[in-house]
Amino acid sequence: MEHLHNVLFCKWKEISKRAAFSLVIPAISMIYPILNRPSEGAAVMHTFIDDIIPFNAFFVVPYVLWYAYVAWFLLYLCIKDKDNYFKLLTSLAIGMLISYGVFYFYPSHVARPIIAKKDVFSELVAFIYQRDNPYNCFPSIHVLNSLLVAMYVNASYKVKIGTKITCSVLATLIIMSTLFIKQHYFVDVIGAIFLGCTLFKLMNIITTKQIRDTRNL
């Protein structure tokens, strides 16, 4: 019994140390408020597709779930799959830093609708509008992080299919929510998807090469 207790203690101690690395994400996020301010000549990436997509306040629910979504699946991979956890963490950090670089050198602006309704969902959207300025939206961090989480969860052979489906559905709803509550333009979403897929591909190429080089030693 004592041996089992020691094994479990060592396992959770290792997981705790591993999880501590995830603090890099909120640390990097502290840069965002500095950049989320009006900028001269900010680009407006509005397209006809944005006119087709209607405003739907209900999508504020998956939008705000994004925070718990990223935190939960980071922790899940931290426990279940160390390799994909660190690949995800690295991709998130690099992706956010690249996005902030774009925010600085190519600022953008999203024109938001006036919220007239007073239902709970509309009120929550209005609250988000007050807390988050409509500047520097390309690429969408919400979309980027949701996509990266979903791709690494689905790439893990240690994650059950039910969890993968749940993760993918939530990611899809979060991505859709950025458009339906008019936090982002369609181009912001496409840019984030392109960046996320590029990071995922490069990370797998690099790690595969490292494994191959290690085996050849």
PDB file of C-alpha atoms in Angstrom, residues 50-196:
ATOM      1  CA  ASP A  50     -19.660  38.889 -43.159  1.00  0.00           C
ATOM      2  CA  ASP A  51     -22.896  40.447 -44.424  1.00  0.00           C
ATOM      3  CA  ILE A  52     -24.364  36.987 -45.043  1.00  0.00           C
ATOM      4  CA  ILE A  53     -23.626  35.749 -41.495  1.00  0.00           C
ATOM      5  CA  PRO A  54     -26.378  36.973 -39.149  1.00  0.00           C
ATOM      6  CA  PHE A  55     -25.819  38.210 -35.626  1.00  0.00           C
ATOM      7  CA  ASN A  56     -26.836  35.524 -33.104  1.00  0.00           C
ATOM      8  CA  ALA A  57     -26.369  36.348 -29.438  1.00  0.00           C
ATOM      9  CA  PHE A  58     -26.807  32.719 -28.368  1.00  0.00           C
ATOM     10  CA  PHE A  59     -23.306  31.972 -29.717  1.00  0.00           C
ATOM     11  CA  VAL A  60     -21.877  34.001 -26.853  1.00  0.00           C
ATOM     12  CA  VAL A  61     -22.162  30.777 -24.832  1.00  0.00           C
ATOM     13  CA  PRO A  62     -19.478  28.813 -26.747  1.00  0.00           C
ATOM     14  CA  TYR A  63     -17.494  32.041 -27.081  1.00  0.00           C
ATOM     15  CA  VAL A  64     -17.075  32.424 -23.316  1.00  0.00           C
ATOM     16  CA  LEU A  65     -16.592  28.653 -22.907  1.00  0.00           C
ATOM     17  CA  TRP A  66     -13.339  29.086 -24.844  1.00  0.00           C
ATOM     18  CA  TYR A  67     -11.403  29.860 -21.663  1.00  0.00           C
ATOM     19  CA  ALA A  68     -12.488  26.662 -19.920  1.00  0.00           C
ATOM     20  CA  TYR A  69     -12.123  24.706 -23.164  1.00  0.00           C
ATOM     21  CA  VAL A  70      -8.449  25.579 -23.627  1.00  0.00           C
ATOM     22  CA  ALA A  71      -7.605  25.124 -19.931  1.00  0.00           C
ATOM     23  CA  TRP A  72      -9.441  21.775 -19.625  1.00  0.00           C
ATOM     24  CA  PHE A  73      -7.954  20.114 -22.690  1.00  0.00           C
ATOM     25  CA  LEU A  74      -4.479  21.417 -21.889  1.00  0.00           C
ATOM     26  CA  LEU A  75      -4.796  19.740 -18.490  1.00  0.00           C
ATOM     27  CA  TYR A  76      -6.278  16.630 -20.112  1.00  0.00           C
ATOM     28  CA  LEU A  77      -3.302  16.232 -22.462  1.00  0.00           C
ATOM     29  CA  CYS A  78      -0.921  17.082 -19.627  1.00  0.00           C
ATOM     30  CA  ILE A  79      -2.207  14.003 -17.795  1.00  0.00           C
ATOM     31  CA  LYS A  80      -2.869  11.701 -20.751  1.00  0.00           C
ATOM     32  CA  ASP A  81      -0.247  12.497 -23.383  1.00  0.00           C
ATOM     33  CA  LYS A  82       2.923  14.346 -22.394  1.00  0.00           C
ATOM     34  CA  ASP A  83       4.325  14.596 -25.928  1.00  0.00           C
ATOM     35  CA  ASN A  84       1.245  16.153 -27.507  1.00  0.00           C
ATOM     36  CA  TYR A  85       0.784  18.364 -24.458  1.00  0.00           C
ATOM     37  CA  PHE A  86       4.179  19.986 -24.941  1.00  0.00           C
ATOM     38  CA  LYS A  87       3.674  20.240 -28.702  1.00  0.00           C
ATOM     39  CA  LEU A  88       0.335  21.958 -28.113  1.00  0.00           C
ATOM     40  CA  LEU A  89       1.797  24.270 -25.494  1.00  0.00           C
ATOM     41  CA  THR A  90       4.654  25.259 -27.809  1.00  0.00           C
ATOM     42  CA  SER A  91       2.288  25.822 -30.737  1.00  0.00           C
ATOM     43  CA  LEU A  92      -0.052  27.952 -28.621  1.00  0.00           C
ATOM     44  CA  ALA A  93       2.810  30.098 -27.358  1.00  0.00           C
ATOM     45  CA  ILE A  94       4.374  30.599 -30.799  1.00  0.00           C
ATOM     46  CA  GLY A  95       0.985  31.193 -32.426  1.00  0.00           C
ATOM     47  CA  MET A  96      -0.006  33.831 -29.889  1.00  0.00           C
ATOM     48  CA  LEU A  97       3.342  35.636 -30.206  1.00  0.00           C
ATOM     49  CA  ILE A  98       3.054  35.637 -34.011  1.00  0.00           C
ATOM     50  CA  SER A  99      -0.504  36.975 -33.713  1.00  0.00           C
ATOM     51  CA  TYR A 100       0.616  39.745 -31.385  1.00  0.00           C
ATOM     52  CA  GLY A 101       3.347  40.619 -33.859  1.00  0.00           C
ATOM     53  CA  VAL A 102       0.698  40.954 -36.569  1.00  0.00           C
ATOM     54  CA  PHE A 103      -1.448  43.061 -34.218  1.00  0.00           C
ATOM     55  CA  TYR A 104       1.469  45.445 -33.726  1.00  0.00           C
ATOM     56  CA  PHE A 105       2.650  45.766 -37.330  1.00  0.00           C
ATOM     57  CA  TYR A 106      -0.710  45.375 -39.076  1.00  0.00           C
ATOM     58  CA  PRO A 107      -3.463  46.599 -36.733  1.00  0.00           C
ATOM     59  CA  SER A 108      -7.081  45.871 -37.621  1.00  0.00           C
ATOM     60  CA  HIS A 109     -10.548  46.932 -36.537  1.00  0.00           C
ATOM     61  CA  VAL A 110     -13.966  45.250 -36.445  1.00  0.00           C
ATOM     62  CA  ALA A 111     -17.157  47.315 -36.690  1.00  0.00           C
ATOM     63  CA  ARG A 112     -19.634  45.928 -34.181  1.00  0.00           C
ATOM     64  CA  PRO A 113     -23.439  46.071 -34.291  1.00  0.00           C
ATOM     65  CA  ILE A 114     -25.489  47.988 -31.745  1.00  0.00           C
ATOM     66  CA  ILE A 115     -27.027  45.608 -29.213  1.00  0.00           C
ATOM     67  CA  ALA A 116     -30.670  46.630 -28.799  1.00  0.00           C
ATOM     68  CA  LYS A 117     -32.179  43.517 -27.194  1.00  0.00           C
ATOM     69  CA  LYS A 118     -32.075  42.995 -23.425  1.00  0.00           C
ATOM     70  CA  ASP A 119     -32.110  39.191 -23.147  1.00  0.00           C
ATOM     71  CA  VAL A 120     -29.368  37.478 -21.153  1.00  0.00           C
ATOM     72  CA  PHE A 121     -27.352  36.466 -24.224  1.00  0.00           C
ATOM     73  CA  SER A 122     -27.443  39.950 -25.747  1.00  0.00           C
ATOM     74  CA  GLU A 123     -26.463  41.467 -22.405  1.00  0.00           C
ATOM     75  CA  LEU A 124     -23.497  39.125 -22.202  1.00  0.00           C
ATOM     76  CA  VAL A 125     -22.407  40.102 -25.721  1.00  0.00           C
ATOM     77  CA  ALA A 126     -22.683  43.776 -24.743  1.00  0.00           C
ATOM     78  CA  PHE A 127     -20.554  43.067 -21.670  1.00  0.00           C
ATOM     79  CA  ILE A 128     -17.877  41.437 -23.850  1.00  0.00           C
ATOM     80  CA  TYR A 129     -17.967  44.426 -26.202  1.00  0.00           C
ATOM     81  CA  GLN A 130     -17.315  46.709 -23.220  1.00  0.00           C
ATOM     82  CA  ARG A 131     -14.446  44.592 -21.896  1.00  0.00           C
ATOM     83  CA  ASP A 132     -12.750  43.823 -25.213  1.00  0.00           C
ATOM     84  CA  ASN A 133     -12.002  46.655 -27.608  1.00  0.00           C
ATOM     85  CA  PRO A 134     -12.685  45.941 -31.317  1.00  0.00           C
ATOM     86  CA  TYR A 135      -9.047  46.305 -32.320  1.00  0.00           C
ATOM     87  CA  ASN A 136      -6.368  43.894 -33.519  1.00  0.00           C
ATOM     88  CA  CYS A 137      -8.530  40.971 -34.527  1.00  0.00           C
ATOM     89  CA  PHE A 138      -6.484  39.396 -37.336  1.00  0.00           C
ATOM     90  CA  PRO A 139      -5.795  36.554 -36.809  1.00  0.00           C
ATOM     91  CA  SER A 140      -8.376  35.476 -34.235  1.00  0.00           C
ATOM     92  CA  ILE A 141      -6.755  34.107 -31.070  1.00  0.00           C
ATOM     93  CA  HIS A 142     -10.037  32.397 -30.175  1.00  0.00           C
ATOM     94  CA  VAL A 143      -9.984  30.492 -33.456  1.00  0.00           C
ATOM     95  CA  LEU A 144      -6.248  29.798 -33.417  1.00  0.00           C
ATOM     96  CA  ASN A 145      -6.176  28.296 -29.923  1.00  0.00           C
ATOM     97  CA  SER A 146      -9.407  26.332 -30.372  1.00  0.00           C
ATOM     98  CA  LEU A 147      -8.143  24.803 -33.603  1.00  0.00           C
ATOM     99  CA  LEU A 148      -4.731  23.905 -32.168  1.00  0.00           C
ATOM    100  CA  VAL A 149      -6.311  22.241 -29.138  1.00  0.00           C
ATOM    101  CA  ALA A 150      -8.662  20.212 -31.346  1.00  0.00           C
ATOM    102  CA  MET A 151      -5.876  19.114 -33.711  1.00  0.00           C
ATOM    103  CA  TYR A 152      -3.544  17.918 -30.963  1.00  0.00           C
ATOM    104  CA  VAL A 153      -6.319  16.163 -29.055  1.00  0.00           C
ATOM    105  CA  ASN A 154      -7.351  14.372 -32.258  1.00  0.00           C
ATOM    106  CA  ALA A 155      -3.710  13.530 -33.039  1.00  0.00           C
ATOM    107  CA  SER A 156      -3.274  11.685 -29.732  1.00  0.00           C
ATOM    108  CA  TYR A 157      -3.744   7.921 -29.786  1.00  0.00           C
ATOM    109  CA  LYS A 158      -4.127   8.086 -25.995  1.00  0.00           C
ATOM    110  CA  VAL A 159      -7.393  10.040 -26.197  1.00  0.00           C
ATOM    111  CA  LYS A 160     -10.688   8.184 -26.609  1.00  0.00           C
ATOM    112  CA  ILE A 161     -12.829   8.811 -29.677  1.00  0.00           C
ATOM    113  CA  GLY A 162     -15.695  10.261 -27.608  1.00  0.00           C
ATOM    114  CA  THR A 163     -13.381  12.886 -26.144  1.00  0.00           C
ATOM    115  CA  LYS A 164     -12.036  13.712 -29.596  1.00  0.00           C
ATOM    116  CA  ILE A 165     -15.561  14.223 -30.954  1.00  0.00           C
ATOM    117  CA  THR A 166     -16.527  16.417 -27.987  1.00  0.00           C
ATOM    118  CA  CYS A 167     -13.385  18.488 -28.399  1.00  0.00           C
ATOM    119  CA  SER A 168     -13.959  18.918 -32.146  1.00  0.00           C
ATOM    120  CA  VAL A 169     -17.617  19.915 -31.733  1.00  0.00           C
ATOM    121  CA  LEU A 170     -16.721  22.498 -29.083  1.00  0.00           C
ATOM    122  CA  ALA A 171     -13.914  23.886 -31.239  1.00  0.00           C
ATOM    123  CA  THR A 172     -16.300  24.221 -34.191  1.00  0.00           C
ATOM    124  CA  LEU A 173     -18.896  26.040 -32.074  1.00  0.00           C
ATOM    125  CA  ILE A 174     -16.263  28.397 -30.645  1.00  0.00           C
ATOM    126  CA  ILE A 175     -14.941  29.208 -34.123  1.00  0.00           C
ATOM    127  CA  MET A 176     -18.478  29.835 -35.378  1.00  0.00           C
ATOM    128  CA  SER A 177     -19.214  32.003 -32.348  1.00  0.00           C
ATOM    129  CA  THR A 178     -16.531  34.539 -33.288  1.00  0.00           C
ATOM    130  CA  LEU A 179     -18.487  35.256 -36.471  1.00  0.00           C
ATOM    131  CA  PHE A 180     -22.039  35.060 -35.125  1.00  0.00           C
ATOM    132  CA  ILE A 181     -21.466  37.521 -32.273  1.00  0.00           C
ATOM    133  CA  LYS A 182     -19.468  39.745 -34.658  1.00  0.00           C
ATOM    134  CA  GLN A 183     -16.229  39.680 -32.720  1.00  0.00           C
ATOM    135  CA  HIS A 184     -14.331  38.858 -35.896  1.00  0.00           C
ATOM    136  CA  TYR A 185     -14.547  39.061 -39.649  1.00  0.00           C
ATOM    137  CA  PHE A 186     -14.393  35.998 -41.867  1.00  0.00           C
ATOM    138  CA  VAL A 187     -10.815  36.864 -42.894  1.00  0.00           C
ATOM    139  CA  ASP A 188      -9.734  36.816 -39.229  1.00  0.00           C
ATOM    140  CA  VAL A 189     -10.970  33.230 -38.982  1.00  0.00           C
ATOM    141  CA  ILE A 190      -9.288  32.120 -42.219  1.00  0.00           C
ATOM    142  CA  GLY A 191      -5.998  33.714 -41.126  1.00  0.00           C
ATOM    143  CA  ALA A 192      -6.125  31.909 -37.779  1.00  0.00           C
ATOM    144  CA  ILE A 193      -6.925  28.567 -39.427  1.00  0.00           C
ATOM    145  CA  PHE A 194      -4.009  28.986 -41.844  1.00  0.00           C
ATOM    146  CA  LEU A 195      -1.622  29.882 -39.000  1.00  0.00           C
ATOM    147  CA  GLY A 196      -2.856  27.007 -36.821  1.00  0.00           C
TER     148      GLY A 196
END
